[in-house]
C-alpha positions as semicolon CSV with decimal commas, in nm:
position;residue;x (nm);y (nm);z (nm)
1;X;2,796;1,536;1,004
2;X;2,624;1,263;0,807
3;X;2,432;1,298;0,523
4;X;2,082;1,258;0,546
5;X;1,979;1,026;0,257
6;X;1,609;1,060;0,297
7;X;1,394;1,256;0,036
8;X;1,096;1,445;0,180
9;X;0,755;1,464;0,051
10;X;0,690;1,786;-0,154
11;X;0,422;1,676;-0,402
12;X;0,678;1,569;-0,637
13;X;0,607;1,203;-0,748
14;X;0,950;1,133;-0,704
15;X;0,996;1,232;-0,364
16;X;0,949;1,025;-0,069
17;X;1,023;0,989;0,324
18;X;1,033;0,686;0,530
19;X;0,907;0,767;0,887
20;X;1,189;0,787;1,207
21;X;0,974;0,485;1,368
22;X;0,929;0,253;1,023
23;X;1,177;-0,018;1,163
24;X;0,926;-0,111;1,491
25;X;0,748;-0,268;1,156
26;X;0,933;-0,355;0,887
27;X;1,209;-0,614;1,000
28;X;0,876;-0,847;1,053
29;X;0,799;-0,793;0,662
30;X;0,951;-1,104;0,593
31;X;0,783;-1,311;0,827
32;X;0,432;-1,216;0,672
33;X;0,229;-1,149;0,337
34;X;0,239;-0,853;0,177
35;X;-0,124;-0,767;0,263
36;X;-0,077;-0,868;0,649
37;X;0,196;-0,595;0,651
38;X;-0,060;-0,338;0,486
39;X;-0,278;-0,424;0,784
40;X;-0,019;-0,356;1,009
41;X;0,096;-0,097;0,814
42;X;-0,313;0,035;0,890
43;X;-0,280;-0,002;1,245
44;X;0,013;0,204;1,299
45;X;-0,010;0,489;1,072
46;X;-0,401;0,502;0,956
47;X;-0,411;0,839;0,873
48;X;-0,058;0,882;0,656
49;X;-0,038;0,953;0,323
50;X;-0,013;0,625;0,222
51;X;-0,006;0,704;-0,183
52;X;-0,035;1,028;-0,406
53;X;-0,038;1,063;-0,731
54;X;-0,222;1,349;-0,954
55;X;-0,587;1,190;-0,909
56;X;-0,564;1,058;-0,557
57;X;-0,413;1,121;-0,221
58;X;-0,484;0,800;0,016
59;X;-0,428;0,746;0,351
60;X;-0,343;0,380;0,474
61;X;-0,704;0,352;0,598
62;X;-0,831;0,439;0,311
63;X;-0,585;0,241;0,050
64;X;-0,669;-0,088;0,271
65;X;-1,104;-0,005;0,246
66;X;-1,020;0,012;-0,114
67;X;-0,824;-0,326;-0,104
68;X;-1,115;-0,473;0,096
69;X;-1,373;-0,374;-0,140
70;X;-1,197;-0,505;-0,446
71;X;-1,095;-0,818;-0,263
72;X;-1,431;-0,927;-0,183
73;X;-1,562;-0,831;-0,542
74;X;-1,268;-1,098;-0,677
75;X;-1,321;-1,342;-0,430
76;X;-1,723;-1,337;-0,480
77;X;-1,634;-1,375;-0,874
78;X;-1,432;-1,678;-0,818
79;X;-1,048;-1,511;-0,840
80;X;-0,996;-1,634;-0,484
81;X;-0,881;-1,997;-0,628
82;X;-0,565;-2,035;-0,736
83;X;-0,669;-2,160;-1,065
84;X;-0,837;-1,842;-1,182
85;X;-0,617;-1,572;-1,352
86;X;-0,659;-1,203;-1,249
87;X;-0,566;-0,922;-1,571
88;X;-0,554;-0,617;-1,431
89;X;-0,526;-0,343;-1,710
90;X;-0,548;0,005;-1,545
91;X;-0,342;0,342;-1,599
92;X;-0,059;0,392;-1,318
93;X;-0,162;0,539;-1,020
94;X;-0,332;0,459;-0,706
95;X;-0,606;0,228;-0,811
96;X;-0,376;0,001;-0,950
97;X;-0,188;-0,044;-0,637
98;X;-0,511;-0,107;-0,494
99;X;-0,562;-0,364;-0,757
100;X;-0,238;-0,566;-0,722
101;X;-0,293;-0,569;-0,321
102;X;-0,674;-0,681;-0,353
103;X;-0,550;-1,003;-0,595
104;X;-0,295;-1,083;-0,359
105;X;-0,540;-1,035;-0,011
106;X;-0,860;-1,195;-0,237
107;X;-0,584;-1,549;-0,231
């Protein structure tokens, strides 16, 4: 009998599973951006749990509209140019994920 490796998701922070059909999208990961594979991500899975922490629980849907948003705010400030730093200086937790994707999807 093997072992099964996999941690399930139990509200502890430090738990986590990886779903049965994750390798139909992963093995492409390397062939894309980081924020094309959170759209793909979207399109599979919309409605999983995508992040949870103590203030927020997102779904994928949800994580990428708050990308989006925060994209287009950077972007229409000018932090779409290569030459323009981003800071981001936010407690851990969700909205700074959706801070590092948004920098990274705003260019």
């Amino acid at each position: 009998m093997e072992a099964d490796n996999t941690r399930h998701n139990t509200g502890n922070r430090d738990s986590f599973r990886v779903p049965a059909d994750h390798e139909s999208v992963c093995p492409q990961f390397l062939d894309i951006t980081i924020d094309q594979h959170l759209d793909r991500v979207v399109t599979r899975w919309p409605g999983r749990v995508a992040i949870d922490d103590t203030c927020h629980q997102w779904t994928y849907l949800e994580l990428q509209q708050h990308v989006d948003r925060l994209a287009a705010l950077l972007a229409e400030k000018g932090a779409a140019s290569q030459d323009v730093p981003v800071a981001l200086w936010l407690p851990v937790g969700a909205p700074v994920v959706a801070a590092m994707l948004a920098t990274l999807r705003a260019g």
